[in-house]
Coordinates of C-alpha atoms and ligand atoms in Angstrom, one line a residue:
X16 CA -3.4 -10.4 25.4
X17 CA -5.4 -6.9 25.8
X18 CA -6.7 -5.9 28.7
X19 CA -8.3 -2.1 28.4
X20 CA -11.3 -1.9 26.6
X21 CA -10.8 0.3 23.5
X22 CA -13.8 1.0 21.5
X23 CA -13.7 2.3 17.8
X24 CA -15.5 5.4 16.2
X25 CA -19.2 3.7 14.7
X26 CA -18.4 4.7 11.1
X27 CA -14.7 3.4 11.1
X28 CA -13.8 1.9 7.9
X29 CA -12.3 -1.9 8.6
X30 CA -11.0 -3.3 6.0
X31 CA -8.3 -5.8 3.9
X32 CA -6.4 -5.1 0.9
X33 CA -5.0 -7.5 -2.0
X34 CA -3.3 -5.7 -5.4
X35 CA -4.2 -7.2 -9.0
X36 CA -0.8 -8.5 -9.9
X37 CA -0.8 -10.1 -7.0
X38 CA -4.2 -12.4 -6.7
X39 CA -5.8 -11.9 -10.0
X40 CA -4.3 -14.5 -11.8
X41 CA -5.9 -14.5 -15.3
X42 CA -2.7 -13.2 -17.0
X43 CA -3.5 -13.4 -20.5
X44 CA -7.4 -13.9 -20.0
X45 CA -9.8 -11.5 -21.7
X46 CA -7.3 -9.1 -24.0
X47 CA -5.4 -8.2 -20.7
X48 CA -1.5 -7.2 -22.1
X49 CA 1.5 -8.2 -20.1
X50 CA 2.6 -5.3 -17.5
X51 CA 6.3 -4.7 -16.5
X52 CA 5.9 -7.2 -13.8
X53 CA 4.3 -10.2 -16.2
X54 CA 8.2 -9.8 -18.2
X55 CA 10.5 -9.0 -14.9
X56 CA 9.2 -12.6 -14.0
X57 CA 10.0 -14.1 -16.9
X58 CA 13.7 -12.6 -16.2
X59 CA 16.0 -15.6 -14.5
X60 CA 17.2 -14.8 -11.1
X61 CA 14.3 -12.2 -10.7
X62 CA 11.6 -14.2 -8.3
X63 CA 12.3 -16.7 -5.8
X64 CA 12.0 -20.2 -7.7
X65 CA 11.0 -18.4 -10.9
X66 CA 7.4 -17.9 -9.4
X67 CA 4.8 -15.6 -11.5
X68 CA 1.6 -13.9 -11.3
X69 CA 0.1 -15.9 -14.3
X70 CA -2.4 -17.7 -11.9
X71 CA -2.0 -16.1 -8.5
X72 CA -4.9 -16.6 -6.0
X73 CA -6.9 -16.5 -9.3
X74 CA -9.0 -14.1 -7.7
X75 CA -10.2 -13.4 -11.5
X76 CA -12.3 -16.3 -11.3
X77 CA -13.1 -16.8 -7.9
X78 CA -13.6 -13.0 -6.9
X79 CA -17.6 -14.0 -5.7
X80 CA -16.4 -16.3 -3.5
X81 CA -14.5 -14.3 -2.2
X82 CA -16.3 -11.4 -1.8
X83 CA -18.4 -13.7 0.0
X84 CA -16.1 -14.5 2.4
X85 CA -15.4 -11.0 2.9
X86 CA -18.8 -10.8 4.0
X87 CA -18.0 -13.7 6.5
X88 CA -15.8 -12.1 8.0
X89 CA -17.6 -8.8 8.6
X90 CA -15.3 -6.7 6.3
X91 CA -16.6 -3.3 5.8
X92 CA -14.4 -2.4 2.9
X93 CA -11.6 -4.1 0.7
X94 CA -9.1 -2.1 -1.0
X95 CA -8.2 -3.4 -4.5
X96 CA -6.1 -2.3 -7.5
X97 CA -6.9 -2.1 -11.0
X98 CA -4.8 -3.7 -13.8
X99 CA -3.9 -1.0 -16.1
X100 CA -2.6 -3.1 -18.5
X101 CA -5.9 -4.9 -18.5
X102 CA -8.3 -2.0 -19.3
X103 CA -6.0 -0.4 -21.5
X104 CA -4.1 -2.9 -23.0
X105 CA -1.9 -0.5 -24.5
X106 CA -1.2 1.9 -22.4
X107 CA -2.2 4.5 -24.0
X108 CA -5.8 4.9 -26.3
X109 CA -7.8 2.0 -27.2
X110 CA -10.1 0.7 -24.0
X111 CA -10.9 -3.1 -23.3
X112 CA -14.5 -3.3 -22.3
X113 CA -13.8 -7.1 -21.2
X114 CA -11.0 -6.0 -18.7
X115 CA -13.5 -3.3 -17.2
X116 CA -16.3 -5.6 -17.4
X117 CA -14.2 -7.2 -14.3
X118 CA -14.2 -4.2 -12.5
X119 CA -18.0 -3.6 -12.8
X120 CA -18.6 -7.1 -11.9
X121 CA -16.3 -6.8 -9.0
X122 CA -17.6 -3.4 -7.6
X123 CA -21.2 -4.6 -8.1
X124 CA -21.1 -7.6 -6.0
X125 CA -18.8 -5.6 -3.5
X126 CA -21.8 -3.1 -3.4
X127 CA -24.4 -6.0 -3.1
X128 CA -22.5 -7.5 0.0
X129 CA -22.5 -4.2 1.8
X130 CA -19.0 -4.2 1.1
X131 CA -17.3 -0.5 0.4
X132 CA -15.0 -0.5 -2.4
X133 CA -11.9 1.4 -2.7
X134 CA -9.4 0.8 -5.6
X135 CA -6.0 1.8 -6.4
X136 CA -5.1 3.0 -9.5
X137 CA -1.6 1.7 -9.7
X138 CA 0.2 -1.1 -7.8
X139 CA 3.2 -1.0 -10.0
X140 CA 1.9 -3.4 -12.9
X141 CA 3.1 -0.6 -15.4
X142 CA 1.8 -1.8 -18.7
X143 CA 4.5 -3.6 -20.8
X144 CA 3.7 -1.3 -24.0
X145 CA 4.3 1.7 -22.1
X146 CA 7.7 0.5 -21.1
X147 CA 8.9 -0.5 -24.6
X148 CA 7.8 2.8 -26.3
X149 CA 9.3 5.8 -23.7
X150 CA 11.0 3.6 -20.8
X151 CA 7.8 4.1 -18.5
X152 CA 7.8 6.6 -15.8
X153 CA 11.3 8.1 -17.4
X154 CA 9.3 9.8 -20.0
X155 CA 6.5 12.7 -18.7
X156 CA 4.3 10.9 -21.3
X157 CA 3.7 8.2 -18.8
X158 CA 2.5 10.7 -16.4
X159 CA -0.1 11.9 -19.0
X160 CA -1.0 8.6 -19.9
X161 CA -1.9 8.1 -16.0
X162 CA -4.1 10.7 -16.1
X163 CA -6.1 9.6 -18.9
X164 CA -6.2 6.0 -17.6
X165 CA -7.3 7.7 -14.1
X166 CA -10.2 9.4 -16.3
X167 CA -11.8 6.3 -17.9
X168 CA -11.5 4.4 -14.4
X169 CA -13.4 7.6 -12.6
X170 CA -16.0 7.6 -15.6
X171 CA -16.6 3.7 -15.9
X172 CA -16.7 3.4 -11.5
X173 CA -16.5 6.8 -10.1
X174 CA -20.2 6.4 -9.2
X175 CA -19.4 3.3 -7.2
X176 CA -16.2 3.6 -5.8
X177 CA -16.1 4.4 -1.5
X178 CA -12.5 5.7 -2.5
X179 CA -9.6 6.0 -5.3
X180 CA -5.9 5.5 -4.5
X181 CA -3.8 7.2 -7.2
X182 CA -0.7 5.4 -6.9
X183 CA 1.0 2.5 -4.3
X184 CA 4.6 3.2 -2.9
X185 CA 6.5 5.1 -4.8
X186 CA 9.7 3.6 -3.8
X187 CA 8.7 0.1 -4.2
X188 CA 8.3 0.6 -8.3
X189 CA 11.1 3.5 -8.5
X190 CA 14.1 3.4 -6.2
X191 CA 13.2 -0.3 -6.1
X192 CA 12.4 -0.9 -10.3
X193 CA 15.7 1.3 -11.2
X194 CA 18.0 -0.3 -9.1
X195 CA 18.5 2.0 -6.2
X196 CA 18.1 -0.8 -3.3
X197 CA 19.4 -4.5 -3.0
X198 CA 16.3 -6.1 -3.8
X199 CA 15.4 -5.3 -7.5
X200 CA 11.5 -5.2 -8.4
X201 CA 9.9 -4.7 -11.6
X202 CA 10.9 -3.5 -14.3
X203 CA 14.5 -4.3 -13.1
X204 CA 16.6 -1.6 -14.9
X205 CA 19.7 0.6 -13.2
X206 CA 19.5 4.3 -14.1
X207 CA 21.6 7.0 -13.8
X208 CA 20.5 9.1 -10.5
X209 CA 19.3 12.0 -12.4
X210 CA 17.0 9.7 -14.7
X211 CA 15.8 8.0 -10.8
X212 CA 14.7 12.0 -10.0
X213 CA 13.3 12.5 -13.3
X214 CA 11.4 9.6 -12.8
X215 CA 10.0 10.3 -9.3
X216 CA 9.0 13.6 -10.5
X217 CA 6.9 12.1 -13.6
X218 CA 5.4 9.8 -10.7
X219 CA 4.6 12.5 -8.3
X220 CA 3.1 14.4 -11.1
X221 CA 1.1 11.3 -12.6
X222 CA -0.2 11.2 -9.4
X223 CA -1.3 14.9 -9.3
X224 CA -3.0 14.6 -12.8
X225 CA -5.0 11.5 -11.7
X226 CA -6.5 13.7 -9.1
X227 CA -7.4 16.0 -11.6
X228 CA -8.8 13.6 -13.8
X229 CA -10.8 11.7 -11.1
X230 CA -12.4 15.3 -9.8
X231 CA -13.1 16.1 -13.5
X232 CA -15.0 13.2 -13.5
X233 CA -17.0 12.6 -10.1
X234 CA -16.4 16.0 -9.3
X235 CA -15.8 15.8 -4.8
X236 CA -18.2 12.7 -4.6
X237 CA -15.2 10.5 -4.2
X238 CA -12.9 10.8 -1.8
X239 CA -9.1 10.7 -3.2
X240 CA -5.6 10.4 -2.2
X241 CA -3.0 7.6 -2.2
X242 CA -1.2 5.0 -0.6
X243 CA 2.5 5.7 0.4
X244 CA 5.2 4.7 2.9
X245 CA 7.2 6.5 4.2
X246 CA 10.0 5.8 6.5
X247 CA 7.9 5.4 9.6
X248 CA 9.6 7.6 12.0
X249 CA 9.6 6.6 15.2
X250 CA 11.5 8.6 18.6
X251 CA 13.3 6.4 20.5
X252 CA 12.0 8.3 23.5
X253 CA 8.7 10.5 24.1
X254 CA 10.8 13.7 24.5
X255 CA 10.1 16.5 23.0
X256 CA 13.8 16.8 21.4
X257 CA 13.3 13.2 20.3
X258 CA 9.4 13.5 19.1
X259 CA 10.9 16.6 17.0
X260 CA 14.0 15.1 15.7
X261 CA 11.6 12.7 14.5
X262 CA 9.2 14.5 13.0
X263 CA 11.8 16.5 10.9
X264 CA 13.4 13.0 10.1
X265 CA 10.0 12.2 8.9
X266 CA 9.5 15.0 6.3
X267 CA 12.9 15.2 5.3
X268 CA 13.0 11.3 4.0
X269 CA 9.7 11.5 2.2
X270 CA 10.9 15.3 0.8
X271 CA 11.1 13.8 -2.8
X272 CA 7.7 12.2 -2.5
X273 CA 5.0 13.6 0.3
X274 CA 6.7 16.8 1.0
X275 CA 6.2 18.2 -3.1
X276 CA 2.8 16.5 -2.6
X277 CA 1.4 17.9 0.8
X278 CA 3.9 21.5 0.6
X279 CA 3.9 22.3 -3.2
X280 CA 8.0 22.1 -2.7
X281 CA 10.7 19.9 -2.8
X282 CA 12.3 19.2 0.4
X283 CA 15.0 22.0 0.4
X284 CA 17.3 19.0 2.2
X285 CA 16.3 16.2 -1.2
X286 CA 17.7 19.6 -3.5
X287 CA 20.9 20.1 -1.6
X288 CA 21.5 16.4 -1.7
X289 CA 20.7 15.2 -5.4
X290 CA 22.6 18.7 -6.7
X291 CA 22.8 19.1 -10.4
X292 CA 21.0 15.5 -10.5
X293 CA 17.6 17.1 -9.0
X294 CA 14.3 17.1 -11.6
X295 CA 13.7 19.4 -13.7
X296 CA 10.1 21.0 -14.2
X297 CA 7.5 23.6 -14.5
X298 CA 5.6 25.3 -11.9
X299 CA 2.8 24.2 -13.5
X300 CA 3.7 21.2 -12.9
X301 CA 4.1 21.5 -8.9
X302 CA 0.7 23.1 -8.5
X303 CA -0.7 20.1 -10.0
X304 CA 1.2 17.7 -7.8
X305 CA 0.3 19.8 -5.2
X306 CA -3.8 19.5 -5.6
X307 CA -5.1 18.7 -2.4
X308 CA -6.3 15.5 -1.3
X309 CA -9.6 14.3 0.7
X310 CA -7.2 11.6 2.7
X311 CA -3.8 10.3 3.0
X312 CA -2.9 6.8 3.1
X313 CA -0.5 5.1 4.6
X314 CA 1.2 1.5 4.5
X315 CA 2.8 0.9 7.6
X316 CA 4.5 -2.0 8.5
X317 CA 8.2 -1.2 10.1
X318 CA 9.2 1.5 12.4
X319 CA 12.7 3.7 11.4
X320 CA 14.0 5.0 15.1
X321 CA 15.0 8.5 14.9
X322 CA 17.3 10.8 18.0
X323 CA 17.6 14.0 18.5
X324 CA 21.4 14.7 17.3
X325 CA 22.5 18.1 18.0
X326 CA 26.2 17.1 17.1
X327 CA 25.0 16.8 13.3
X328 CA 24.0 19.2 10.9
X329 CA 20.5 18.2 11.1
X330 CA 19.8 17.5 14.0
X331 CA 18.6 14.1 13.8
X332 CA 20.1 11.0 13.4
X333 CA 18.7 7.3 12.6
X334 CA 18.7 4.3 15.5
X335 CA 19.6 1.3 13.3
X336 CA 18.3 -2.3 14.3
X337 CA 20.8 -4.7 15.3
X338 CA 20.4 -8.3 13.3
X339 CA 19.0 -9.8 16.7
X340 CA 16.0 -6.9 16.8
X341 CA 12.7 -8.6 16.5
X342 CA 11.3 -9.0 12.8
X343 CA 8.2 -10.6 11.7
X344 CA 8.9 -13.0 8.6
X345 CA 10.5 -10.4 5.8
X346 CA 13.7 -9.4 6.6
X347 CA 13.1 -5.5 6.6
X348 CA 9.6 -6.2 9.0
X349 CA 10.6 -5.1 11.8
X350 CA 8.3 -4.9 15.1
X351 CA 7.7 -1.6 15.9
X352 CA 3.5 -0.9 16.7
X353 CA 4.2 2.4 17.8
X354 CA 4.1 3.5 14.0
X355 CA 0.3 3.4 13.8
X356 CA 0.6 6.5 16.1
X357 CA 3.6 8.7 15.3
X358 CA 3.1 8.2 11.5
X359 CA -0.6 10.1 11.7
X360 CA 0.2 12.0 14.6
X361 CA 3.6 13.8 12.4
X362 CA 1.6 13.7 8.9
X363 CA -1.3 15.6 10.9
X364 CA 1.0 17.9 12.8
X365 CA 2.7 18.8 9.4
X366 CA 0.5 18.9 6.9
X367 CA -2.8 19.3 8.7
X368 CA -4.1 16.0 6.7
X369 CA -8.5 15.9 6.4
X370 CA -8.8 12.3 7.0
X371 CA -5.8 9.5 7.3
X372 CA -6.5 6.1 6.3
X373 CA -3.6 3.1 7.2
X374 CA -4.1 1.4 3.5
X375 CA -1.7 -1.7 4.5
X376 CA -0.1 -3.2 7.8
X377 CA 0.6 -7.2 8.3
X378 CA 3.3 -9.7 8.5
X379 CA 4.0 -12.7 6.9
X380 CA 4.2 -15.9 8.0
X381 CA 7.8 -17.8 7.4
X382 CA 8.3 -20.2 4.2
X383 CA 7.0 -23.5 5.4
X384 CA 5.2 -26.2 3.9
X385 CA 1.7 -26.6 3.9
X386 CA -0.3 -27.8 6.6
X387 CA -2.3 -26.7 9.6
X388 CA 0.0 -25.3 11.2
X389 CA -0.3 -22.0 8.9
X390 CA -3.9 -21.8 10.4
X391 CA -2.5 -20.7 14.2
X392 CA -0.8 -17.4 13.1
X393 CA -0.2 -16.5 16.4
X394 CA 2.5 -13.4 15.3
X395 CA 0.0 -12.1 13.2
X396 CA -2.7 -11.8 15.8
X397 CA -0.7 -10.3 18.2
X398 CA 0.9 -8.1 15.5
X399 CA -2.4 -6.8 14.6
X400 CA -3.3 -6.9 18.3
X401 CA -0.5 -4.3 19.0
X402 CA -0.8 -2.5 16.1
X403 CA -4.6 -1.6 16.2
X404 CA -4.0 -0.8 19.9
X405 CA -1.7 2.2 19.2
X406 CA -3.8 3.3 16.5
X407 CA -6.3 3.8 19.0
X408 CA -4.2 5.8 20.9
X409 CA -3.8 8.4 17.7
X410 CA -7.3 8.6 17.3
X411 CA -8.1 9.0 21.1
X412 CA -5.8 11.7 20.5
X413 CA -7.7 13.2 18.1
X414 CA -5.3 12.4 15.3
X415 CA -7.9 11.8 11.7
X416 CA -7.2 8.3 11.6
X417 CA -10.9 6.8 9.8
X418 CA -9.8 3.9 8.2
X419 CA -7.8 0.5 8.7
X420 CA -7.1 -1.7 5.8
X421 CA -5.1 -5.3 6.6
X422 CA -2.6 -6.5 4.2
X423 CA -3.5 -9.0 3.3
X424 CA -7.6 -10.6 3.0
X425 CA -5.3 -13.5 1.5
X426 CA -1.9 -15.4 0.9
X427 CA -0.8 -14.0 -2.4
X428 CA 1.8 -13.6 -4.9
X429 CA 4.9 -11.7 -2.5
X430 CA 6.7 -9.8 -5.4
X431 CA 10.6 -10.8 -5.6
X432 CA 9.4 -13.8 -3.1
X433 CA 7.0 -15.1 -5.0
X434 CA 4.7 -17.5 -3.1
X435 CA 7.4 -18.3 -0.3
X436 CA 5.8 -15.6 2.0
X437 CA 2.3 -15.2 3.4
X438 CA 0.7 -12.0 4.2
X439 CA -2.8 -13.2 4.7
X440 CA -5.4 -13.7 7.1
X441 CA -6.8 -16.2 4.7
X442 CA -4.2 -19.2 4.0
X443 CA -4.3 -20.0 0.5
X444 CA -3.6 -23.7 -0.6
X445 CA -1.2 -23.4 -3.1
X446 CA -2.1 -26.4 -5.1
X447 CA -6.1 -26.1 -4.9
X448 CA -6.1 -22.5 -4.0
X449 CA -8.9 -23.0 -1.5
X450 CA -9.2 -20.4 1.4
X451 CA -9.0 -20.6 4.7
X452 CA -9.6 -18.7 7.3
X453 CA -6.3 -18.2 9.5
X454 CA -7.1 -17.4 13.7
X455 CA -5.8 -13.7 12.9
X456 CA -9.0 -13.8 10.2
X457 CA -11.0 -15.2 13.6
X458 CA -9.7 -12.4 15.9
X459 CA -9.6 -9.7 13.4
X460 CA -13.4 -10.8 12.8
X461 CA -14.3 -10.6 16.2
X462 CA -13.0 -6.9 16.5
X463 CA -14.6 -5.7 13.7
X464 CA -17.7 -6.9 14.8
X465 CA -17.2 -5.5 18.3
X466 CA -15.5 -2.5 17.1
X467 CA -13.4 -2.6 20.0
X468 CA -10.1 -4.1 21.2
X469 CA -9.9 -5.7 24.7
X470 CA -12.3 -6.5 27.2
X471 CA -14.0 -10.1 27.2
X472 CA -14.1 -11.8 23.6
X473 CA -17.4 -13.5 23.7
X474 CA -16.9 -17.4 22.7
X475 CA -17.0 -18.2 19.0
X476 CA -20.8 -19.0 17.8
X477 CA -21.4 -22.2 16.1
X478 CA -20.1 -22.5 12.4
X479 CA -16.9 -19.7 13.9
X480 CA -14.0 -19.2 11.1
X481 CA -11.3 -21.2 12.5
X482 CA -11.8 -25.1 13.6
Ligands
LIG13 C1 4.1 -3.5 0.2 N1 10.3 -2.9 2.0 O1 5.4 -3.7 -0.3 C2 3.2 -3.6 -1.0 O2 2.3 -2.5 -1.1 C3 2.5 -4.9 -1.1 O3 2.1 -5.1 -2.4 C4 3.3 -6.0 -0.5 O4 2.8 -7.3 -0.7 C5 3.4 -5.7 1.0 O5 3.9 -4.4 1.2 C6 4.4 -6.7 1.7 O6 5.6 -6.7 1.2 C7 6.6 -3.5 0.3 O7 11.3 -3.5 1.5 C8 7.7 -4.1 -0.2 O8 10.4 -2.1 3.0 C9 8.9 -3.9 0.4 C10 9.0 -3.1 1.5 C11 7.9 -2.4 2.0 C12 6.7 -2.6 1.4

């Protein structure tokens, strides 16, 4: 499928992701408290056949093995998140040495493997007890409360950790959680759109005080940022008019979220738009969100196509897809590789980023039933095929790109679809949970250990992944 050889920078960082809700399983195990995402489960009409998290991949349990087939696979790093609601039970105060006792256990035989390990702070499992008491990220408490559950993560594993993600995809658990898009996630509520602002505000600014916290703490040893995504802006044609309407599109629909994080300012275009319903805060509270970061992170998985549109006030205007445009197994995946290059390329031509890491990209494979043919994921390989090759192409630019994380290592719990899609290069069995390898797992395996797209794939040794 590749012909030009494309080799990758020695100390690039390949990896997988997974998030705790998601694979951990182990819901009630070991004084863990139900998050936001335990109850919107419980909710009728929320998850595709009433599907939950209570058992997941049960990576709680089986987190060895698969660290050890991590190793297999030649991962350098996996990107994780952290159960808040598991550590601190509450929210708030009292700390559960059981639920970090995972962590260390995790993180050790991560370490032991020669595996980096990088962990996000917060992939939307809000603790339940924080929602009850303020309504969660509508109150500036929760923000606080981030900050000091950021500062006992950083002093339990901030000697061990490769990396810390603050938060995950801010509109997945705010535009998404208060009702602002068709498909409703956790915790399932419609707010007024002033509370929405307030909220992203007290998100953005959670955010900045977990960066404070975690540099209190390990002081610059480790690296920090977080994982967004942004609408992936992509020109419809590689001219300059285009490339800039783009790259203004870009900024201006991540002004509520990266723009007050990378500029120290609101988008002036989010301000105009949200009128009297725009947050309301401190300067203090900017600088904070404002503190710089060691990296940027970015989950890309579906291009927006942006022209240049002089006829409009702004000068830009969105392409939209057409219902026949090629998707890859979610309705809103659609195909689009060239965002592993214009997403970098803008957020390094803007804000002048240290170090970029892609934190999730994948597919998923379309409800079927189970069987081998789940194994032959030939759209996933040539989706990661064609996104890793324009990846290269940022970095042969000379765009910071130094790390790749795959979503997912596994077949795991899909939010509002429950276990009807599959993002993993593992297939998970959803009766035994046994793993196995998928060809993607092979192919992605072969790259990593190459460090190189294209050119001649040696055959697979004896004992190779997929049979
Ligand atoms: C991300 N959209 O979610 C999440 O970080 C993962 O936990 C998730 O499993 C993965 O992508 C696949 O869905 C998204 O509607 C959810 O555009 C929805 C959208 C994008 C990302």
């Amino acid at each position: 499928m590749m012909n030009s050889y494309c080799p990758f920078p020695d100390d690039f960082v390949w990896g997988a992701a997974t998030a705790a809700y998601q694979v951990e399983g182990a819901a009630a195990k070991d004084g863990r408290s139900a998050s936001v995402w335990d109850v919107f489960c419980r909710r009728p009409g929320s998850v595709r056949h009433g599907h939950n998290g209570d058992v997941a991949t049960d990576h709680y349990h089986r987190f060895s093995a698969d660290v050890a087939l991590m190793r297999q696979l030649g991962l350098r790093a996996y990107r994780f998140s952290i159960s808040w609601s598991r550590v601190i039970p509450d929210g708030v105060g009292r700390v559960n040495p059981a639920g970090f006792d995972f962590y260390e256990r995790l993180v050790d035989t991560l370490l032991g493997a020669g595996i980096q390990p990088w962990a996000t702070l917060f992939h939307w499992d809000l603790p339940h007890a924080l929602e009850e008491r303020f309504g969660g990220w509508e109150s500036a408490e929760c923000a606080r409360a981030f900050g000091d559950y950021a500062h006992q993560v950083a002093q339990r594993l901030g000697d061990r950790l490769a990396g810390v993600f603050t938060t995950n995809e801010f509109f997945c658990f705010l535009d998404k959680g208060y009702g602002f898009d068709p498909e409703l996630f956790a915790p399932g509520k419609q707010v007024s759109r002033r509370v929405l602002n307030q909220a992203r505000h007290h998100a953005i600014y959670g955010h900045g005080l977990a960066v404070q916290a975690i540099r209190s703490a390990c002081g610059r040893r480790v690296p920090v940022g977080l994982a967004e995504n942004p609408a992936a802006c992509v020109p419809i044609r590689e001219t300059p008019a285009d490339i800039d309407a783009a790259r203004r599109a870009f900024r201006e629909m991540t002004g509520m979220y990266l723009t007050p994080i990378f500029e120290g300012q609101y988008h002036p275009a989010y301000l105009e738009t949200e009128g009297s319903d725009a947050p309301v805060f401190a300067d203090e509270e900017m600088r904070t969100i404002s503190t710089p970061l060691d990296f940027a992170g970015f989950n890309l998985y579906a291009p927006t196509y942006v022209r240049s549109a002089p006829e409009t006030p702004r000068g830009w205007a969105q392409v939209r897809c057409d219902d026949e445009y090629p998707r890859v197994g979610m309705p809103w995946l659609l195909l689009g590789p060239s965002i592993m290059y214009w997403v970098p390329r803008f957020a390094s031509e803007l804000w002048r980023v240290p170090a970029i890491h892609i934190t999730e990209n994948g597919c998923a494979d379309p409800e079927m039933g189970e069987g081998d043919a789940q194994v032959w994921d030939l759209a996933r390989v040539m989706y990661l095929q064609q996104h890793l090759a324009t990846m290269h192409r940022a970095i042969a630019e000379g765009y910071p790109v130094k790390g790749y994380f795959h979503w997912s290592l596994m077949d795991n719990f899909e939010w509002a679809y429950g276990y009807t899609r599959r993002f993993g290069l593992c297939h998970v069995d959803t009766t035994t949970l046994e793993r196995t390898p998928k060809l993607s797992a092979q192919v992605y395996s072969d790259i990593i250990r190459r460090n190189a797209l294209g050119g001649v794939v040696p055959e697979l040794p004896p004992g190779h992944l997929v049979s």
